[in-house]
Amino acid sequence: DASQPGDDRMPSFFNKLFSDVRNNPEYSRFQFTVKEEFDSNYPQGTIIDQRPVEGEPIYATGTISVEITVSKGPVRHEMPDVIGRTMTEATEILGNLEGVNIEIMQRYDATARPGDVVSTTPEPGVEFDPKRQTVYLFIMPEVSVEEGTSRPSRRDDEITLGGDDGSRNPWIRDR
């Protein structure tokens, strides 16, 4: 007398550790085909999908093939060192990493060229999960002569380029 579908139902492996399922004698009749994928919502090793799904009729005897997807945990990237690179170069490098969300902020740094990355969050070498953390690039802003510190300071109608020691500055117009 052969077993018929419906004699038994597919158990749920969802949200169980694959190592526990694989080593459980109760599941010895199941043959697992495993696919792994990153998933920030489930720890590494956790079953996040199965086919056939829970509750489907299965044969009560013999080997049962089950396709399962196991979480590799969250995507983890190491923050590359893009400090000193142009904003374009930095965004291209980060664009090669899966799922990275980038925000550009301005930060003044007297040692940097306008448009270059002066710092990042996270810092270079630090691992991060792109689904849970935004990458911030802090860029040296373009500095115009009006905003920069390289312009002469103005006092009333005079232009001073120094001479605070009382010496006559040839650049000061006489009144």
Tab-separated table of C-alpha atoms in Angstrom:
chain	number	residue	atom	x	y	z
A	1	ASP	CA	0.000	0.000	0.000
A	2	ALA	CA	1.786	3.188	-1.246
A	3	SER	CA	1.562	6.403	0.698
A	4	GLN	CA	-0.491	9.122	-0.894
A	5	PRO	CA	-0.015	12.878	-0.874
A	6	GLY	CA	-1.810	14.395	2.046
A	7	ASP	CA	-0.690	11.724	4.495
A	8	ASP	CA	1.642	14.287	5.977
A	9	ARG	CA	2.241	18.015	5.722
A	10	MET	CA	5.436	19.997	5.156
A	11	PRO	CA	6.745	21.357	8.448
A	12	SER	CA	7.915	24.934	8.791
A	13	PHE	CA	11.661	25.446	8.772
A	14	PHE	CA	11.238	29.212	8.674
A	15	ASN	CA	13.237	31.185	11.267
A	16	LYS	CA	15.057	28.043	12.478
A	17	LEU	CA	18.808	27.643	12.401
A	18	PHE	CA	19.787	25.434	9.481
A	19	SER	CA	22.397	23.677	11.630
A	20	ASP	CA	19.641	22.652	14.095
A	21	VAL	CA	17.337	21.423	11.308
A	22	ARG	CA	20.113	19.529	9.507
A	23	ASN	CA	21.186	17.747	12.719
A	24	ASN	CA	17.659	16.954	13.950
A	25	PRO	CA	16.818	13.232	13.472
A	26	GLU	CA	13.145	14.187	13.082
A	27	TYR	CA	14.067	15.792	9.732
A	28	SER	CA	16.363	13.011	8.463
A	29	ARG	CA	14.008	12.196	5.558
A	30	PHE	CA	14.426	15.689	4.097
A	31	GLN	CA	17.099	16.400	1.527
A	32	PHE	CA	17.968	20.094	1.518
A	33	THR	CA	19.136	22.173	-1.398
A	34	VAL	CA	20.543	25.332	0.150
A	35	LYS	CA	20.746	28.818	-1.312
A	36	GLU	CA	22.319	31.595	0.754
A	37	GLU	CA	21.594	35.309	0.606
A	38	PHE	CA	22.290	38.385	2.696
A	39	ASP	CA	19.417	39.522	4.883
A	40	SER	CA	19.705	42.225	7.533
A	41	ASN	CA	16.521	41.017	9.254
A	42	TYR	CA	17.764	37.520	10.144
A	43	PRO	CA	20.983	36.313	11.762
A	44	GLN	CA	23.462	34.259	9.773
A	45	GLY	CA	22.405	30.612	9.465
A	46	THR	CA	18.666	31.253	9.854
A	47	ILE	CA	16.262	29.724	7.315
A	48	ILE	CA	14.334	32.561	5.661
A	49	ASP	CA	12.437	30.717	2.904
A	50	GLN	CA	11.476	27.178	1.921
A	51	ARG	CA	9.881	25.299	-0.994
A	52	PRO	CA	7.583	23.430	-0.607
A	53	VAL	CA	6.059	25.817	1.881
A	54	GLU	CA	4.719	24.887	5.307
A	55	GLY	CA	1.476	22.907	5.205
A	56	GLU	CA	1.806	21.526	1.654
A	57	PRO	CA	0.996	17.809	1.395
A	58	ILE	CA	4.056	15.522	1.241
A	59	TYR	CA	4.623	11.782	0.935
A	60	ALA	CA	4.905	10.128	4.326
A	61	THR	CA	7.785	7.841	3.258
A	62	GLY	CA	10.919	8.302	1.205
A	63	THR	CA	13.255	11.249	0.788
A	64	ILE	CA	11.650	14.661	0.453
A	65	SER	CA	13.488	17.394	-1.453
A	66	VAL	CA	13.273	20.843	0.086
A	67	GLU	CA	14.760	24.036	-1.272
A	68	ILE	CA	15.657	26.436	1.516
A	69	THR	CA	17.193	29.883	1.626
A	70	VAL	CA	19.552	30.557	4.517
A	71	SER	CA	20.480	34.045	5.684
A	72	LYS	CA	24.111	35.035	5.406
A	73	GLY	CA	23.278	37.789	7.899
A	74	PRO	CA	23.454	41.445	7.064
A	75	VAL	CA	25.483	42.709	4.133
A	76	ARG	CA	28.719	43.965	5.577
A	77	HIS	CA	31.037	46.278	3.713
A	78	GLU	CA	34.323	47.693	4.847
A	79	MET	CA	34.350	51.456	4.356
A	80	PRO	CA	36.968	52.190	1.693
A	81	ASP	CA	39.428	55.032	2.252
A	82	VAL	CA	38.148	57.761	-0.073
A	83	ILE	CA	39.575	60.682	1.916
A	84	GLY	CA	41.475	62.999	-0.407
A	85	ARG	CA	39.620	61.767	-3.487
A	86	THR	CA	37.200	63.885	-5.438
A	87	MET	CA	33.505	63.561	-4.658
A	88	THR	CA	33.005	61.929	-8.083
A	89	GLU	CA	35.730	59.327	-7.462
A	90	ALA	CA	34.400	58.587	-3.982
A	91	THR	CA	30.799	58.109	-5.133
A	92	GLU	CA	31.969	55.824	-7.961
A	93	ILE	CA	33.951	53.655	-5.515
A	94	LEU	CA	31.035	53.481	-3.077
A	95	GLY	CA	28.598	52.862	-5.937
A	96	ASN	CA	30.361	49.536	-6.549
A	97	LEU	CA	29.278	48.322	-3.104
A	98	GLU	CA	25.828	46.723	-2.951
A	99	GLY	CA	23.036	48.805	-1.447
A	100	VAL	CA	25.049	51.783	-0.207
A	101	ASN	CA	23.103	55.002	0.460
A	102	ILE	CA	25.342	58.094	0.257
A	103	GLU	CA	24.713	61.559	1.615
A	104	ILE	CA	26.986	64.490	0.792
A	105	MET	CA	27.726	67.081	3.463
A	106	GLN	CA	30.061	70.071	3.416
A	107	ARG	CA	32.905	70.472	5.886
A	108	TYR	CA	35.635	73.077	5.708
A	109	ASP	CA	39.224	71.824	5.908
A	110	ALA	CA	42.037	74.284	5.174
A	111	THR	CA	44.310	71.455	3.979
A	112	ALA	CA	41.872	70.092	1.375
A	113	ARG	CA	41.172	71.072	-2.200
A	114	PRO	CA	37.626	72.207	-2.988
A	115	GLY	CA	35.470	69.219	-3.992
A	116	ASP	CA	37.655	66.660	-2.193
A	117	VAL	CA	36.481	64.298	0.543
A	118	VAL	CA	37.828	65.487	3.911
A	119	SER	CA	36.226	62.798	6.114
A	120	THR	CA	33.648	60.012	6.107
A	121	THR	CA	31.197	58.335	8.434
A	122	PRO	CA	31.817	55.492	8.931
A	123	GLU	CA	35.581	55.995	9.044
A	124	PRO	CA	37.813	54.098	6.571
A	125	GLY	CA	38.261	50.433	7.482
A	126	VAL	CA	35.107	50.215	9.624
A	127	GLU	CA	32.518	47.584	8.667
A	128	PHE	CA	28.944	48.724	8.118
A	129	ASP	CA	25.561	47.383	7.045
A	130	PRO	CA	24.316	49.493	4.108
A	131	LYS	CA	20.671	48.645	4.823
A	132	ARG	CA	20.928	50.124	8.297
A	133	GLN	CA	23.582	52.820	7.939
A	134	THR	CA	23.986	55.744	5.543
A	135	VAL	CA	27.482	56.676	4.377
A	136	TYR	CA	28.239	60.373	4.829
A	137	LEU	CA	30.884	61.996	2.640
A	138	PHE	CA	32.126	65.315	3.982
A	139	ILE	CA	33.331	67.425	1.066
A	140	MET	CA	35.462	70.567	1.117
A	141	PRO	CA	33.138	73.208	-0.325
A	142	GLU	CA	34.044	75.394	-3.261
A	143	VAL	CA	35.334	78.592	-1.698
A	144	SER	CA	34.811	81.869	-3.502
A	145	VAL	CA	37.068	84.857	-2.927
A	146	GLU	CA	34.203	86.506	-1.024
A	147	GLU	CA	33.854	83.580	1.427
A	148	GLY	CA	37.457	82.467	1.727
A	149	THR	CA	40.147	83.599	4.094
A	150	SER	CA	42.484	84.547	1.253
A	151	ARG	CA	40.715	87.833	0.485
A	152	PRO	CA	41.955	91.055	2.002
A	153	SER	CA	39.968	92.187	5.014
A	154	ARG	CA	38.133	95.524	4.690
A	155	ARG	CA	37.961	98.231	7.320
A	156	ASP	CA	35.898	101.188	6.268
A	157	ASP	CA	37.450	102.388	3.025
A	158	GLU	CA	40.856	100.843	3.634
A	159	ILE	CA	42.312	97.618	2.396
A	160	THR	CA	44.749	96.121	4.885
A	161	LEU	CA	47.123	93.360	3.944
A	162	GLY	CA	49.038	93.480	7.172
A	163	GLY	CA	50.955	96.311	8.776
A	164	ASP	CA	49.253	95.973	12.160
A	165	ASP	CA	52.603	96.832	13.717
A	166	GLY	CA	52.157	100.481	12.766
A	167	SER	CA	54.414	100.330	9.721
A	168	ARG	CA	53.214	102.121	6.644
A	169	ASN	CA	51.457	99.717	4.327
A	170	PRO	CA	51.789	100.852	0.701
A	171	TRP	CA	48.417	99.229	-0.076
A	172	ILE	CA	46.469	101.526	2.218
A	173	ARG	CA	44.951	104.481	0.463
A	174	ASP	CA	45.555	107.803	2.093
A	175	ARG	CA	42.471	109.737	3.053
